[in-house]
Amino acid sequence: MRFYKTCLFCNKQLVGRTDKKFCDPQCKSGYQYQQAKEQPERFYNKVDNQLKLNRKLLKEFNKGGKVTVRARTLKEKGFSPKFFTHYWKNNKGDVYLFIYEYGFLKREEHHIEKYILIKWQDYML
């Protein structure tokens, strides 16, 4: 008695070994891609991706070492101030949040939310 199985990706009838699951490597790859896409992204990946995006944006906007940028501008590009790697508190008591070597401080001027962007310095140890 012969059991007929179908490819898990394209549903074509399989010919060959009895434990075969896919008709060719392309179907196997397509199936694995589809499965990965359907599974919820792991928490670690979400955090890591957001940290990378935050760092990229801070680096892109901070060309002069210390810059002030409207918060809305960064947030429109995907920046999230909830994700940071560490912080530094200056002598005035201001707490700068850092994403690796790029930091930001939230300020409000004339009812407009802004971020002061800085880069890590040796004296901040």
GROMACS .gro file of N, CA and C in nm:
model
  375
    1MET      N    1   0.083  -0.117   0.000
    1MET     CA    2   0.000   0.000   0.000
    1MET      C    3   0.088   0.124   0.000
    2ARG      N    4   0.061   0.220  -0.084
    2ARG     CA    5   0.142   0.341  -0.100
    2ARG      C    6   0.064   0.462  -0.049
    3PHE      N    7   0.130   0.544   0.034
    3PHE     CA    8   0.070   0.669   0.080
    3PHE      C    9   0.119   0.782  -0.008
    4TYR      N   10   0.029   0.865  -0.048
    4TYR     CA   11   0.066   0.980  -0.131
    4TYR      C   12   0.070   1.104  -0.043
    5LYS      N   13   0.184   1.168  -0.045
    5LYS     CA   14   0.201   1.290   0.033
    5LYS      C   15   0.216   1.407  -0.063
    6THR      N   16   0.190   1.525  -0.011
    6THR     CA   17   0.206   1.645  -0.093
    6THR      C   18   0.310   1.736  -0.030
    7CYS      N   19   0.367   1.820  -0.113
    7CYS     CA   20   0.466   1.919  -0.071
    7CYS      C   21   0.399   2.015   0.028
    8LEU      N   22   0.468   2.046   0.137
    8LEU     CA   23   0.411   2.134   0.239
    8LEU      C   24   0.394   2.277   0.189
    9PHE      N   25   0.464   2.314   0.081
    9PHE     CA   26   0.456   2.452   0.033
    9PHE      C   27   0.362   2.467  -0.087
   10CYS      N   28   0.382   2.385  -0.189
   10CYS     CA   29   0.304   2.404  -0.313
   10CYS      C   30   0.194   2.299  -0.333
   11ASN      N   31   0.188   2.200  -0.246
   11ASN     CA   32   0.086   2.094  -0.249
   11ASN      C   33   0.093   2.001  -0.370
   12LYS      N   34   0.206   1.997  -0.439
   12LYS     CA   35   0.223   1.899  -0.548
   12LYS      C   36   0.249   1.763  -0.487
   13GLN      N   37   0.213   1.659  -0.560
   13GLN     CA   38   0.235   1.523  -0.511
   13GLN      C   39   0.385   1.494  -0.510
   14LEU      N   40   0.433   1.435  -0.401
   14LEU     CA   41   0.575   1.406  -0.387
   14LEU      C   42   0.606   1.267  -0.441
   15VAL      N   43   0.720   1.257  -0.507
   15VAL     CA   44   0.768   1.130  -0.561
   15VAL      C   45   0.906   1.107  -0.503
   16GLY      N   46   0.931   0.987  -0.456
   16GLY     CA   47   1.063   0.957  -0.401
   16GLY      C   48   1.052   0.899  -0.262
   17ARG      N   49   1.141   0.942  -0.175
   17ARG     CA   50   1.146   0.889  -0.039
   17ARG      C   51   1.015   0.912   0.035
   18THR      N   52   0.988   0.821   0.128
   18THR     CA   53   0.862   0.829   0.202
   18THR      C   54   0.862   0.942   0.306
   19ASP      N   55   0.981   0.986   0.348
   19ASP     CA   56   0.986   1.094   0.448
   19ASP      C   57   1.007   1.232   0.385
   20LYS      N   58   0.995   1.240   0.255
   20LYS     CA   59   1.015   1.365   0.184
   20LYS      C   60   0.901   1.463   0.217
   21LYS      N   61   0.935   1.592   0.237
   21LYS     CA   62   0.835   1.692   0.273
   21LYS      C   63   0.817   1.799   0.165
   22PHE      N   64   0.920   1.818   0.083
   22PHE     CA   65   0.917   1.924  -0.018
   22PHE      C   66   0.960   1.867  -0.152
   23CYS      N   67   0.909   1.928  -0.260
   23CYS     CA   68   0.943   1.877  -0.393
   23CYS      C   69   1.079   1.927  -0.441
   24ASP      N   70   1.125   2.043  -0.392
   24ASP     CA   71   1.255   2.094  -0.431
   24ASP      C   72   1.306   2.195  -0.326
   25PRO      N   73   1.432   2.237  -0.336
   25PRO     CA   74   1.488   2.331  -0.238
   25PRO      C   75   1.415   2.467  -0.235
   26GLN      N   76   1.361   2.509  -0.349
   26GLN     CA   77   1.289   2.638  -0.352
   26GLN      C   78   1.163   2.631  -0.266
   27CYS      N   79   1.091   2.519  -0.273
   27CYS     CA   80   0.971   2.502  -0.190
   27CYS      C   81   1.008   2.496  -0.041
   28LYS      N   82   1.117   2.431  -0.009
   28LYS     CA   83   1.162   2.423   0.130
   28LYS      C   84   1.195   2.563   0.181
   29SER      N   85   1.268   2.640   0.102
   29SER     CA   86   1.304   2.776   0.140
   29SER      C   87   1.180   2.864   0.153
   30GLY      N   88   1.089   2.852   0.058
   30GLY     CA   89   0.964   2.930   0.061
   30GLY      C   90   0.881   2.898   0.184
   31TYR      N   91   0.875   2.772   0.219
   31TYR     CA   92   0.799   2.729   0.337
   31TYR      C   93   0.861   2.785   0.465
   32GLN      N   94   0.993   2.778   0.476
   32GLN     CA   95   1.061   2.829   0.595
   32GLN      C   96   1.044   2.980   0.607
   33TYR      N   97   1.049   3.051   0.495
   33TYR     CA   98   1.029   3.196   0.496
   33TYR      C   99   0.888   3.229   0.540
   34GLN      N  100   0.791   3.154   0.489
   34GLN     CA  101   0.651   3.175   0.524
   34GLN      C  102   0.628   3.150   0.674
   35GLN      N  103   0.688   3.045   0.727
   35GLN     CA  104   0.673   3.012   0.869
   35GLN      C  105   0.734   3.120   0.957
   36ALA      N  106   0.851   3.169   0.918
   36ALA     CA  107   0.918   3.274   0.996
   36ALA      C  108   0.837   3.402   0.995
   37LYS      N  109   0.772   3.432   0.884
   37LYS     CA  110   0.692   3.552   0.871
   37LYS      C  111   0.565   3.546   0.956
   38GLU      N  112   0.508   3.428   0.969
   38GLU     CA  113   0.384   3.410   1.045
   38GLU      C  114   0.406   3.409   1.196
   39GLN      N  115   0.526   3.372   1.239
   39GLN     CA  116   0.554   3.367   1.382
   39GLN      C  117   0.577   3.508   1.434
   40PRO      N  118   0.530   3.536   1.554
   40PRO     CA  119   0.555   3.669   1.611
   40PRO      C  120   0.704   3.690   1.633
   41GLU      N  121   0.749   3.811   1.606
   41GLU     CA  122   0.891   3.842   1.621
   41GLU      C  123   0.929   3.831   1.768
   42ARG      N  124   1.045   3.777   1.793
   42ARG     CA  125   1.090   3.760   1.930
   42ARG      C  126   1.116   3.896   1.994
   43PHE      N  127   1.095   3.905   2.123
   43PHE     CA  128   1.112   4.029   2.196
   43PHE      C  129   1.252   4.086   2.177
   44TYR      N  130   1.353   4.001   2.186
   44TYR     CA  131   1.492   4.045   2.169
   44TYR      C  132   1.511   4.115   2.035
   45ASN      N  133   1.456   4.057   1.929
   45ASN     CA  134   1.471   4.116   1.796
   45ASN      C  135   1.405   4.252   1.787
   46LYS      N  136   1.288   4.267   1.848
   46LYS     CA  137   1.218   4.395   1.847
   46LYS      C  138   1.303   4.503   1.916
   47VAL      N  139   1.355   4.469   2.033
   47VAL     CA  140   1.437   4.564   2.108
   47VAL      C  141   1.563   4.599   2.031
   48ASP      N  142   1.631   4.498   1.979
   48ASP     CA  143   1.755   4.520   1.905
   48ASP      C  144   1.730   4.606   1.781
   49ASN      N  145   1.624   4.578   1.708
   49ASN     CA  146   1.593   4.657   1.588
   49ASN      C  147   1.562   4.802   1.624
   50GLN      N  148   1.490   4.825   1.733
   50GLN     CA  149   1.458   4.962   1.773
   50GLN      C  150   1.584   5.036   1.818
   51LEU      N  151   1.672   4.969   1.892
   51LEU     CA  152   1.798   5.031   1.933
   51LEU      C  153   1.882   5.070   1.812
   52LYS      N  154   1.888   4.982   1.715
   52LYS     CA  155   1.965   5.012   1.593
   52LYS      C  156   1.907   5.132   1.519
   53LEU      N  157   1.775   5.137   1.509
   53LEU     CA  158   1.709   5.250   1.442
   53LEU      C  159   1.733   5.379   1.520
   54ASN      N  160   1.717   5.376   1.652
   54ASN     CA  161   1.741   5.494   1.734
   54ASN      C  162   1.884   5.546   1.717
   55ARG      N  163   1.982   5.456   1.723
   55ARG     CA  164   2.122   5.496   1.707
   55ARG      C  165   2.146   5.557   1.571
   56LYS      N  166   2.092   5.495   1.467
   56LYS     CA  167   2.109   5.545   1.331
   56LYS      C  168   2.053   5.687   1.318
   57LEU      N  169   1.935   5.711   1.375
   57LEU     CA  170   1.873   5.843   1.367
   57LEU      C  171   1.952   5.948   1.446
   58LEU      N  172   1.997   5.912   1.567
   58LEU     CA  173   2.076   6.008   1.645
   58LEU      C  174   2.207   6.041   1.575
   59LYS      N  175   2.269   5.942   1.515
   59LYS     CA  176   2.394   5.965   1.441
   59LYS      C  177   2.369   6.054   1.321
   60GLU      N  178   2.260   6.029   1.250
   60GLU     CA  179   2.226   6.105   1.131
   60GLU      C  180   2.199   6.252   1.162
   61PHE      N  181   2.131   6.280   1.272
   61PHE     CA  182   2.093   6.417   1.306
   61PHE      C  183   2.200   6.491   1.385
   62ASN      N  184   2.292   6.420   1.448
   62ASN     CA  185   2.394   6.485   1.532
   62ASN      C  186   2.527   6.494   1.457
   63LYS      N  187   2.535   6.589   1.366
   63LYS     CA  188   2.658   6.607   1.288
   63LYS      C  189   2.757   6.699   1.360
   64GLY      N  190   2.708   6.784   1.452
   64GLY     CA  191   2.795   6.884   1.513
   64GLY      C  192   2.841   6.854   1.654
   65GLY      N  193   2.810   6.740   1.710
   65GLY     CA  194   2.852   6.707   1.846
   65GLY      C  195   2.745   6.739   1.950
   66LYS      N  196   2.679   6.854   1.934
   66LYS     CA  197   2.567   6.890   2.020
   66LYS      C  198   2.466   6.966   1.935
   67VAL      N  199   2.347   6.910   1.922
   67VAL     CA  200   2.245   6.964   1.832
   67VAL      C  201   2.109   6.957   1.901
   68THR      N  202   2.021   7.051   1.868
   68THR     CA  203   1.883   7.046   1.917
   68THR      C  204   1.791   7.015   1.800
   69VAL      N  205   1.704   6.916   1.818
   69VAL     CA  206   1.614   6.870   1.713
   69VAL      C  207   1.473   6.858   1.771
   70ARG      N  208   1.374   6.893   1.692
   70ARG     CA  209   1.235   6.873   1.736
   70ARG      C  210   1.207   6.724   1.753
   71ALA      N  211   1.141   6.690   1.861
   71ALA     CA  212   1.110   6.550   1.889
   71ALA      C  213   1.022   6.490   1.781
   72ARG      N  214   0.931   6.569   1.730
   72ARG     CA  215   0.839   6.521   1.626
   72ARG      C  216   0.916   6.474   1.502
   73THR      N  217   1.023   6.545   1.467
   73THR     CA  218   1.104   6.508   1.351
   73THR      C  219   1.162   6.368   1.367
   74LEU      N  220   1.218   6.341   1.485
   74LEU     CA  221   1.276   6.208   1.509
   74LEU      C  222   1.168   6.100   1.516
   75LYS      N  223   1.059   6.130   1.585
   75LYS     CA  224   0.952   6.030   1.604
   75LYS      C  225   0.886   5.993   1.472
   76GLU      N  226   0.876   6.088   1.380
   76GLU     CA  227   0.818   6.059   1.248
   76GLU      C  228   0.903   5.959   1.170
   77LYS      N  229   1.031   5.955   1.201
   77LYS     CA  230   1.121   5.861   1.133
   77LYS      C  231   1.132   5.728   1.208
   78GLY      N  232   1.058   5.712   1.320
   78GLY     CA  233   1.055   5.585   1.392
   78GLY      C  234   1.129   5.584   1.523
   79PHE      N  235   1.185   5.697   1.566
   79PHE     CA  236   1.259   5.704   1.692
   79PHE      C  237   1.165   5.679   1.810
   80SER      N  238   1.211   5.600   1.907
   80SER     CA  239   1.135   5.575   2.030
   80SER      C  240   1.225   5.604   2.150
   81PRO      N  241   1.192   5.706   2.229
   81PRO     CA  242   1.275   5.739   2.345
   81PRO      C  243   1.268   5.637   2.457
   82LYS      N  244   1.181   5.539   2.445
   82LYS     CA  245   1.168   5.435   2.548
   82LYS      C  246   1.281   5.332   2.540
   83PHE      N  247   1.354   5.331   2.430
   83PHE     CA  248   1.461   5.232   2.410
   83PHE      C  249   1.596   5.301   2.416
   84PHE      N  250   1.676   5.266   2.518
   84PHE     CA  251   1.810   5.322   2.533
   84PHE      C  252   1.897   5.219   2.605
   85THR      N  253   2.029   5.238   2.600
   85THR     CA  254   2.120   5.140   2.658
   85THR      C  255   2.171   5.179   2.796
   86HIS      N  256   2.189   5.309   2.819
   86HIS     CA  257   2.236   5.356   2.949
   86HIS      C  258   2.206   5.505   2.963
   87TYR      N  259   2.242   5.561   3.077
   87TYR     CA  260   2.218   5.704   3.098
   87TYR      C  261   2.338   5.768   3.165
   88TRP      N  262   2.341   5.901   3.160
   88TRP     CA  263   2.445   5.980   3.225
   88TRP      C  264   2.380   6.103   3.285
   89LYS      N  265   2.415   6.133   3.411
   89LYS     CA  266   2.360   6.249   3.480
   89LYS      C  267   2.470   6.353   3.495
   90ASN      N  268   2.443   6.476   3.445
   90ASN     CA  269   2.544   6.581   3.456
   90ASN      C  270   2.537   6.651   3.591
   91ASN      N  271   2.623   6.751   3.613
   91ASN     CA  272   2.630   6.822   3.741
   91ASN      C  273   2.502   6.900   3.772
   92LYS      N  274   2.428   6.939   3.670
   92LYS     CA  275   2.303   7.014   3.689
   92LYS      C  276   2.186   6.922   3.725
   93GLY      N  277   2.207   6.791   3.713
   93GLY     CA  278   2.101   6.695   3.743
   93GLY      C  279   2.023   6.650   3.620
   94ASP      N  280   2.064   6.697   3.501
   94ASP     CA  281   1.999   6.653   3.377
   94ASP      C  282   2.040   6.510   3.347
   95VAL      N  283   1.945   6.428   3.311
   95VAL     CA  284   1.973   6.288   3.279
   95VAL      C  285   1.964   6.267   3.129
   96TYR      N  286   2.077   6.238   3.067
   96TYR     CA  287   2.084   6.209   2.924
   96TYR      C  288   2.069   6.059   2.905
   97LEU      N  289   1.981   6.019   2.816
   97LEU     CA  290   1.966   5.878   2.782
   97LEU      C  291   2.051   5.850   2.660
   98PHE      N  292   2.121   5.737   2.661
   98PHE     CA  293   2.214   5.703   2.553
   98PHE      C  294   2.173   5.577   2.481
   99ILE      N  295   2.197   5.576   2.352
   99ILE     CA  296   2.191   5.456   2.270
   99ILE      C  297   2.335   5.438   2.223
  100TYR      N  298   2.407   5.352   2.293
  100TYR     CA  299   2.550   5.332   2.274
  100TYR      C  300   2.622   5.466   2.292
  101GLU      N  301   2.682   5.523   2.189
  101GLU     CA  302   2.761   5.645   2.208
  101GLU      C  303   2.683   5.774   2.178
  102TYR      N  304   2.557   5.764   2.140
  102TYR     CA  305   2.477   5.882   2.109
  102TYR      C  306   2.369   5.901   2.215
  103GLY      N  307   2.362   6.024   2.268
  103GLY     CA  308   2.268   6.051   2.375
  103GLY      C  309   2.168   6.160   2.340
  104PHE      N  310   2.061   6.168   2.421
  104PHE     CA  311   1.960   6.271   2.400
  104PHE      C  312   1.899   6.311   2.534
  105LEU      N  313   1.855   6.435   2.541
  105LEU     CA  314   1.790   6.490   2.659
  105LEU      C  315   1.663   6.558   2.612
  106LYS      N  316   1.551   6.524   2.674
  106LYS     CA  317   1.422   6.582   2.636
  106LYS      C  318   1.408   6.720   2.700
  107ARG      N  319   1.369   6.818   2.621
  107ARG     CA  320   1.345   6.955   2.665
  107ARG      C  321   1.218   7.007   2.603
  108GLU      N  322   1.157   7.104   2.668
  108GLU     CA  323   1.040   7.170   2.609
  108GLU      C  324   1.068   7.320   2.604
  109GLU      N  325   1.063   7.377   2.484
  109GLU     CA  326   1.085   7.520   2.464
  109GLU      C  327   0.966   7.577   2.390
  110HIS      N  328   0.901   7.677   2.449
  110HIS     CA  329   0.784   7.741   2.386
  110HIS      C  330   0.677   7.639   2.348
  111HIS      N  331   0.652   7.545   2.438
  111HIS     CA  332   0.551   7.439   2.420
  111HIS      C  333   0.584   7.346   2.304
  112ILE      N  334   0.709   7.338   2.265
  112ILE     CA  335   0.753   7.246   2.159
  112ILE      C  336   0.852   7.148   2.220
  113GLU      N  337   0.822   7.019   2.208
  113GLU     CA  338   0.909   6.915   2.261
  113GLU      C  339   1.031   6.900   2.170
  114LYS      N  340   1.149   6.906   2.232
  114LYS     CA  341   1.275   6.894   2.157
  114LYS      C  342   1.368   6.797   2.227
  115TYR      N  343   1.470   6.751   2.152
  115TYR     CA  344   1.576   6.669   2.209
  115TYR      C  345   1.709   6.739   2.185
  116ILE      N  346   1.790   6.743   2.290
  116ILE     CA  347   1.928   6.789   2.275
  116ILE      C  348   2.010   6.663   2.252
  117LEU      N  349   2.078   6.657   2.139
  117LEU     CA  350   2.156   6.538   2.101
  117LEU      C  351   2.303   6.564   2.131
  118ILE      N  352   2.368   6.465   2.193
  118ILE     CA  353   2.510   6.475   2.222
  118ILE      C  354   2.577   6.342   2.188
  119LYS      N  355   2.710   6.346   2.188
  119LYS     CA  356   2.789   6.224   2.167
  119LYS      C  357   2.869   6.199   2.294
  120TRP      N  358   2.887   6.071   2.328
  120TRP     CA  359   2.959   6.032   2.450
  120TRP      C  360   3.099   6.089   2.449
  121GLN      N  361   3.141   6.143   2.565
  121GLN     CA  362   3.276   6.200   2.582
  121GLN      C  363   3.348   6.125   2.693
  122ASP      N  364   3.479   6.129   2.691
  122ASP     CA  365   3.560   6.057   2.793
  122ASP      C  366   3.530   6.102   2.935
  123TYR      N  367   3.500   6.232   2.955
  123TYR     CA  368   3.476   6.282   3.091
  123TYR      C  369   3.343   6.230   3.150
  124MET      N  370   3.260   6.165   3.072
  124MET     CA  371   3.130   6.118   3.119
  124MET      C  372   3.138   5.988   3.198
  125LEU      N  373   3.256   5.934   3.216
  125LEU     CA  374   3.271   5.809   3.292
  125LEU      C  375   3.234   5.833   3.431
   0.00000   0.00000   0.00000
